[in-house]
Amino acid sequence: MSDPDLHPLISAASRGELPEWAAVDSDRRTHLESVARLMREWARTLGLGGRDQKRWAAAAWLHDALRSADPRDLAEAAGEYTDGVRHGPATAARLEAEGVDDDELLGAIRHHTLGHRRLQRLGRYLYLADYLDPSRSIDSPERAELLARLPDGLGDALRMVCARRIAWQLERGHAPHQDTVDFCHQLSGPGE
Ligand SMILES: [Fe+2]
Ligand SMILES: [Fe+2]
């Protein structure tokens, strides 16, 4: 059933129905389903209402909607980013063009790979859910412990995931993106 308060595309995505322009292979769909289930569960545990639960699930279903899109289209839509991180900003731009004006949700999708200082609550949880996806094998006790505690322990989880992402880049000889460095720095600051 569609929700009159939500953009039809967001309402459909909350049920796992992706827009016709999505480019998602079957492995990716498993990831999306798992991340969406986790996000909905966290939203419910945090006491958010039905509308927000749908927004959180929709953001999860949509975050990688253009993951397998034609690289030329992604370069055109988000050429200021390097290959591999363009699908987030490209998806956010497409949703905006379709009339979606939910800034928290758009920011969550735009910055889900690199993180960003301006991520709001939905985006901070999506950043974690994308990384901690329970459908992937749990590779460390630390990761299992974070998953078991969340949605409590948001700050600790963000610091760990941000640091892991930076370490992953450095190990491969890549300079971490400034957005990620700034985000990590913010998370390590007072009050976080
Ligand atoms: Fe992604
Ligand atoms: Fe993802």
JSON list of N, CA and C in Angstrom, two decimals, residues 6 9-18 31-44 48-64 105 109 122 125-126 129:
[
{"chain": "A", "resi": 6, "resn": "LEU", "atom": "N", "xyz": [4.70, 9.90, 1.78]},
{"chain": "A", "resi": 6, "resn": "LEU", "atom": "CA", "xyz": [6.01, 9.61, 1.20]},
{"chain": "A", "resi": 6, "resn": "LEU", "atom": "C", "xyz": [5.96, 9.72, -0.32]},
{"chain": "A", "resi": 9, "resn": "LEU", "atom": "N", "xyz": [8.10, 6.81, -4.99]},
{"chain": "A", "resi": 9, "resn": "LEU", "atom": "CA", "xyz": [9.32, 6.02, -5.23]},
{"chain": "A", "resi": 9, "resn": "LEU", "atom": "C", "xyz": [9.94, 5.53, -3.90]},
{"chain": "A", "resi": 10, "resn": "ILE", "atom": "N", "xyz": [9.80, 6.35, -2.86]},
{"chain": "A", "resi": 10, "resn": "ILE", "atom": "CA", "xyz": [10.33, 5.98, -1.54]},
{"chain": "A", "resi": 10, "resn": "ILE", "atom": "C", "xyz": [9.42, 4.93, -0.90]},
{"chain": "A", "resi": 11, "resn": "SER", "atom": "N", "xyz": [8.12, 5.13, -1.09]},
{"chain": "A", "resi": 11, "resn": "SER", "atom": "CA", "xyz": [7.16, 4.18, -0.57]},
{"chain": "A", "resi": 11, "resn": "SER", "atom": "C", "xyz": [7.38, 2.80, -1.20]},
{"chain": "A", "resi": 12, "resn": "ALA", "atom": "N", "xyz": [7.55, 2.76, -2.51]},
{"chain": "A", "resi": 12, "resn": "ALA", "atom": "CA", "xyz": [7.78, 1.49, -3.21]},
{"chain": "A", "resi": 12, "resn": "ALA", "atom": "C", "xyz": [9.10, 0.86, -2.76]},
{"chain": "A", "resi": 13, "resn": "ALA", "atom": "N", "xyz": [10.15, 1.68, -2.64]},
{"chain": "A", "resi": 13, "resn": "ALA", "atom": "CA", "xyz": [11.46, 1.15, -2.25]},
{"chain": "A", "resi": 13, "resn": "ALA", "atom": "C", "xyz": [11.41, 0.56, -0.85]},
{"chain": "A", "resi": 14, "resn": "SER", "atom": "N", "xyz": [10.58, 1.12, 0.03]},
{"chain": "A", "resi": 14, "resn": "SER", "atom": "CA", "xyz": [10.51, 0.58, 1.40]},
{"chain": "A", "resi": 14, "resn": "SER", "atom": "C", "xyz": [9.98, -0.85, 1.39]},
{"chain": "A", "resi": 15, "resn": "ARG", "atom": "N", "xyz": [9.30, -1.22, 0.31]},
{"chain": "A", "resi": 15, "resn": "ARG", "atom": "CA", "xyz": [8.79, -2.60, 0.17]},
{"chain": "A", "resi": 15, "resn": "ARG", "atom": "C", "xyz": [9.73, -3.45, -0.69]},
{"chain": "A", "resi": 16, "resn": "GLY", "atom": "N", "xyz": [10.88, -2.90, -1.05]},
{"chain": "A", "resi": 16, "resn": "GLY", "atom": "CA", "xyz": [11.83, -3.65, -1.87]},
{"chain": "A", "resi": 16, "resn": "GLY", "atom": "C", "xyz": [11.58, -3.55, -3.35]},
{"chain": "A", "resi": 17, "resn": "GLU", "atom": "N", "xyz": [10.71, -2.62, -3.74]},
{"chain": "A", "resi": 17, "resn": "GLU", "atom": "CA", "xyz": [10.46, -2.44, -5.19]},
{"chain": "A", "resi": 17, "resn": "GLU", "atom": "C", "xyz": [11.34, -1.29, -5.68]},
{"chain": "A", "resi": 18, "resn": "LEU", "atom": "N", "xyz": [12.32, -1.63, -6.50]},
{"chain": "A", "resi": 18, "resn": "LEU", "atom": "CA", "xyz": [13.27, -0.62, -6.96]},
{"chain": "A", "resi": 18, "resn": "LEU", "atom": "C", "xyz": [12.76, 0.05, -8.23]},
{"chain": "A", "resi": 31, "resn": "HIS", "atom": "N", "xyz": [22.40, -8.22, -0.68]},
{"chain": "A", "resi": 31, "resn": "HIS", "atom": "CA", "xyz": [22.99, -7.19, 0.20]},
{"chain": "A", "resi": 31, "resn": "HIS", "atom": "C", "xyz": [21.93, -6.13, 0.55]},
{"chain": "A", "resi": 32, "resn": "LEU", "atom": "N", "xyz": [21.21, -5.66, -0.44]},
{"chain": "A", "resi": 32, "resn": "LEU", "atom": "CA", "xyz": [20.21, -4.61, -0.20]},
{"chain": "A", "resi": 32, "resn": "LEU", "atom": "C", "xyz": [19.13, -5.09, 0.76]},
{"chain": "A", "resi": 33, "resn": "GLU", "atom": "N", "xyz": [18.69, -6.31, 0.54]},
{"chain": "A", "resi": 33, "resn": "GLU", "atom": "CA", "xyz": [17.63, -6.87, 1.39]},
{"chain": "A", "resi": 33, "resn": "GLU", "atom": "C", "xyz": [18.10, -6.98, 2.84]},
{"chain": "A", "resi": 34, "resn": "SER", "atom": "N", "xyz": [19.34, -7.43, 3.01]},
{"chain": "A", "resi": 34, "resn": "SER", "atom": "CA", "xyz": [19.89, -7.60, 4.34]},
{"chain": "A", "resi": 34, "resn": "SER", "atom": "C", "xyz": [20.08, -6.25, 5.05]},
{"chain": "A", "resi": 35, "resn": "VAL", "atom": "N", "xyz": [20.61, -5.27, 4.33]},
{"chain": "A", "resi": 35, "resn": "VAL", "atom": "CA", "xyz": [20.83, -3.94, 4.91]},
{"chain": "A", "resi": 35, "resn": "VAL", "atom": "C", "xyz": [19.48, -3.30, 5.24]},
{"chain": "A", "resi": 36, "resn": "ALA", "atom": "N", "xyz": [18.49, -3.50, 4.39]},
{"chain": "A", "resi": 36, "resn": "ALA", "atom": "CA", "xyz": [17.16, -2.92, 4.63]},
{"chain": "A", "resi": 36, "resn": "ALA", "atom": "C", "xyz": [16.51, -3.55, 5.87]},
{"chain": "A", "resi": 37, "resn": "ARG", "atom": "N", "xyz": [16.68, -4.85, 6.03]},
{"chain": "A", "resi": 37, "resn": "ARG", "atom": "CA", "xyz": [16.09, -5.52, 7.19]},
{"chain": "A", "resi": 37, "resn": "ARG", "atom": "C", "xyz": [16.73, -4.98, 8.48]},
{"chain": "A", "resi": 38, "resn": "LEU", "atom": "N", "xyz": [18.05, -4.82, 8.43]},
{"chain": "A", "resi": 38, "resn": "LEU", "atom": "CA", "xyz": [18.78, -4.31, 9.59]},
{"chain": "A", "resi": 38, "resn": "LEU", "atom": "C", "xyz": [18.36, -2.86, 9.91]},
{"chain": "A", "resi": 39, "resn": "MET", "atom": "N", "xyz": [18.24, -2.04, 8.89]},
{"chain": "A", "resi": 39, "resn": "MET", "atom": "CA", "xyz": [17.86, -0.63, 9.11]},
{"chain": "A", "resi": 39, "resn": "MET", "atom": "C", "xyz": [16.45, -0.52, 9.69]},
{"chain": "A", "resi": 40, "resn": "ARG", "atom": "N", "xyz": [15.54, -1.32, 9.19]},
{"chain": "A", "resi": 40, "resn": "ARG", "atom": "CA", "xyz": [14.17, -1.27, 9.70]},
{"chain": "A", "resi": 40, "resn": "ARG", "atom": "C", "xyz": [14.13, -1.70, 11.17]},
{"chain": "A", "resi": 41, "resn": "GLU", "atom": "N", "xyz": [14.91, -2.74, 11.46]},
{"chain": "A", "resi": 41, "resn": "GLU", "atom": "CA", "xyz": [14.98, -3.25, 12.84]},
{"chain": "A", "resi": 41, "resn": "GLU", "atom": "C", "xyz": [15.57, -2.18, 13.78]},
{"chain": "A", "resi": 42, "resn": "TRP", "atom": "N", "xyz": [16.64, -1.53, 13.35]},
{"chain": "A", "resi": 42, "resn": "TRP", "atom": "CA", "xyz": [17.24, -0.48, 14.18]},
{"chain": "A", "resi": 42, "resn": "TRP", "atom": "C", "xyz": [16.24, 0.68, 14.38]},
{"chain": "A", "resi": 43, "resn": "ALA", "atom": "N", "xyz": [15.57, 1.08, 13.31]},
{"chain": "A", "resi": 43, "resn": "ALA", "atom": "CA", "xyz": [14.61, 2.20, 13.42]},
{"chain": "A", "resi": 43, "resn": "ALA", "atom": "C", "xyz": [13.53, 1.84, 14.43]},
{"chain": "A", "resi": 44, "resn": "ARG", "atom": "N", "xyz": [13.06, 0.60, 14.38]},
{"chain": "A", "resi": 44, "resn": "ARG", "atom": "CA", "xyz": [12.01, 0.16, 15.31]},
{"chain": "A", "resi": 44, "resn": "ARG", "atom": "C", "xyz": [12.54, 0.16, 16.74]},
{"chain": "A", "resi": 48, "resn": "LEU", "atom": "N", "xyz": [11.41, 4.79, 16.45]},
{"chain": "A", "resi": 48, "resn": "LEU", "atom": "CA", "xyz": [10.90, 5.64, 15.36]},
{"chain": "A", "resi": 48, "resn": "LEU", "atom": "C", "xyz": [9.56, 5.09, 14.88]},
{"chain": "A", "resi": 49, "resn": "GLY", "atom": "N", "xyz": [8.73, 6.00, 14.35]},
{"chain": "A", "resi": 49, "resn": "GLY", "atom": "CA", "xyz": [7.40, 5.61, 13.89]},
{"chain": "A", "resi": 49, "resn": "GLY", "atom": "C", "xyz": [7.44, 4.89, 12.54]},
{"chain": "A", "resi": 50, "resn": "GLY", "atom": "N", "xyz": [6.27, 4.47, 12.10]},
{"chain": "A", "resi": 50, "resn": "GLY", "atom": "CA", "xyz": [6.17, 3.70, 10.87]},
{"chain": "A", "resi": 50, "resn": "GLY", "atom": "C", "xyz": [6.71, 4.42, 9.65]},
{"chain": "A", "resi": 51, "resn": "ARG", "atom": "N", "xyz": [6.46, 5.74, 9.58]},
{"chain": "A", "resi": 51, "resn": "ARG", "atom": "CA", "xyz": [6.93, 6.51, 8.41]},
{"chain": "A", "resi": 51, "resn": "ARG", "atom": "C", "xyz": [8.45, 6.49, 8.35]},
{"chain": "A", "resi": 52, "resn": "ASP", "atom": "N", "xyz": [9.09, 6.73, 9.50]},
{"chain": "A", "resi": 52, "resn": "ASP", "atom": "CA", "xyz": [10.56, 6.72, 9.52]},
{"chain": "A", "resi": 52, "resn": "ASP", "atom": "C", "xyz": [11.12, 5.32, 9.27]},
{"chain": "A", "resi": 53, "resn": "GLN", "atom": "N", "xyz": [10.44, 4.33, 9.78]},
{"chain": "A", "resi": 53, "resn": "GLN", "atom": "CA", "xyz": [10.90, 2.96, 9.51]},
{"chain": "A", "resi": 53, "resn": "GLN", "atom": "C", "xyz": [10.92, 2.71, 8.01]},
{"chain": "A", "resi": 54, "resn": "LYS", "atom": "N", "xyz": [9.90, 3.23, 7.32]},
{"chain": "A", "resi": 54, "resn": "LYS", "atom": "CA", "xyz": [9.86, 3.06, 5.85]},
{"chain": "A", "resi": 54, "resn": "LYS", "atom": "C", "xyz": [10.99, 3.85, 5.19]},
{"chain": "A", "resi": 55, "resn": "ARG", "atom": "N", "xyz": [11.24, 5.08, 5.66]},
{"chain": "A", "resi": 55, "resn": "ARG", "atom": "CA", "xyz": [12.33, 5.89, 5.08]},
{"chain": "A", "resi": 55, "resn": "ARG", "atom": "C", "xyz": [13.67, 5.19, 5.26]},
{"chain": "A", "resi": 56, "resn": "TRP", "atom": "N", "xyz": [13.90, 4.62, 6.43]},
{"chain": "A", "resi": 56, "resn": "TRP", "atom": "CA", "xyz": [15.17, 3.95, 6.70]},
{"chain": "A", "resi": 56, "resn": "TRP", "atom": "C", "xyz": [15.32, 2.72, 5.79]},
{"chain": "A", "resi": 57, "resn": "ALA", "atom": "N", "xyz": [14.24, 1.96, 5.66]},
{"chain": "A", "resi": 57, "resn": "ALA", "atom": "CA", "xyz": [14.30, 0.78, 4.80]},
{"chain": "A", "resi": 57, "resn": "ALA", "atom": "C", "xyz": [14.49, 1.19, 3.34]},
{"chain": "A", "resi": 58, "resn": "ALA", "atom": "N", "xyz": [13.80, 2.27, 2.92]},
{"chain": "A", "resi": 58, "resn": "ALA", "atom": "CA", "xyz": [13.92, 2.73, 1.53]},
{"chain": "A", "resi": 58, "resn": "ALA", "atom": "C", "xyz": [15.33, 3.20, 1.22]},
{"chain": "A", "resi": 59, "resn": "ALA", "atom": "N", "xyz": [15.94, 3.94, 2.16]},
{"chain": "A", "resi": 59, "resn": "ALA", "atom": "CA", "xyz": [17.32, 4.41, 1.94]},
{"chain": "A", "resi": 59, "resn": "ALA", "atom": "C", "xyz": [18.25, 3.20, 1.74]},
{"chain": "A", "resi": 60, "resn": "ALA", "atom": "N", "xyz": [18.02, 2.16, 2.53]},
{"chain": "A", "resi": 60, "resn": "ALA", "atom": "CA", "xyz": [18.85, 0.96, 2.41]},
{"chain": "A", "resi": 60, "resn": "ALA", "atom": "C", "xyz": [18.64, 0.28, 1.05]},
{"chain": "A", "resi": 61, "resn": "TRP", "atom": "N", "xyz": [17.40, 0.14, 0.65]},
{"chain": "A", "resi": 61, "resn": "TRP", "atom": "CA", "xyz": [17.12, -0.52, -0.63]},
{"chain": "A", "resi": 61, "resn": "TRP", "atom": "C", "xyz": [17.72, 0.28, -1.80]},
{"chain": "A", "resi": 62, "resn": "LEU", "atom": "N", "xyz": [17.73, 1.61, -1.65]},
{"chain": "A", "resi": 62, "resn": "LEU", "atom": "CA", "xyz": [18.13, 2.45, -2.79]},
{"chain": "A", "resi": 62, "resn": "LEU", "atom": "C", "xyz": [19.63, 2.78, -2.83]},
{"chain": "A", "resi": 63, "resn": "HIS", "atom": "N", "xyz": [20.36, 2.57, -1.72]},
{"chain": "A", "resi": 63, "resn": "HIS", "atom": "CA", "xyz": [21.70, 3.17, -1.66]},
{"chain": "A", "resi": 63, "resn": "HIS", "atom": "C", "xyz": [22.63, 2.69, -2.78]},
{"chain": "A", "resi": 64, "resn": "ASP", "atom": "N", "xyz": [22.46, 1.42, -3.21]},
{"chain": "A", "resi": 64, "resn": "ASP", "atom": "CA", "xyz": [23.30, 0.89, -4.28]},
{"chain": "A", "resi": 64, "resn": "ASP", "atom": "C", "xyz": [22.50, 0.70, -5.58]},
{"chain": "A", "resi": 105, "resn": "LEU", "atom": "N", "xyz": [17.56, 11.65, 3.77]},
{"chain": "A", "resi": 105, "resn": "LEU", "atom": "CA", "xyz": [17.66, 10.40, 3.00]},
{"chain": "A", "resi": 105, "resn": "LEU", "atom": "C", "xyz": [18.60, 10.56, 1.81]},
{"chain": "A", "resi": 109, "resn": "ILE", "atom": "N", "xyz": [22.25, 8.52, 1.15]},
{"chain": "A", "resi": 109, "resn": "ILE", "atom": "CA", "xyz": [22.60, 7.75, -0.05]},
{"chain": "A", "resi": 109, "resn": "ILE", "atom": "C", "xyz": [23.85, 8.34, -0.72]},
{"chain": "A", "resi": 122, "resn": "LEU", "atom": "N", "xyz": [19.97, 9.04, 10.08]},
{"chain": "A", "resi": 122, "resn": "LEU", "atom": "CA", "xyz": [19.70, 7.99, 9.08]},
{"chain": "A", "resi": 122, "resn": "LEU", "atom": "C", "xyz": [20.98, 7.63, 8.31]},
{"chain": "A", "resi": 125, "resn": "TYR", "atom": "N", "xyz": [23.56, 5.63, 10.46]},
{"chain": "A", "resi": 125, "resn": "TYR", "atom": "CA", "xyz": [23.21, 4.21, 10.60]},
{"chain": "A", "resi": 125, "resn": "TYR", "atom": "C", "xyz": [23.36, 3.47, 9.27]},
{"chain": "A", "resi": 126, "resn": "LEU", "atom": "N", "xyz": [23.05, 4.14, 8.17]},
{"chain": "A", "resi": 126, "resn": "LEU", "atom": "CA", "xyz": [23.21, 3.46, 6.87]},
{"chain": "A", "resi": 126, "resn": "LEU", "atom": "C", "xyz": [24.70, 3.17, 6.59]},
{"chain": "A", "resi": 129, "resn": "ALA", "atom": "N", "xyz": [25.32, 0.08, 8.58]},
{"chain": "A", "resi": 129, "resn": "ALA", "atom": "CA", "xyz": [24.61, -1.11, 8.09]},
{"chain": "A", "resi": 129, "resn": "ALA", "atom": "C", "xyz": [25.23, -1.61, 6.79]}
]
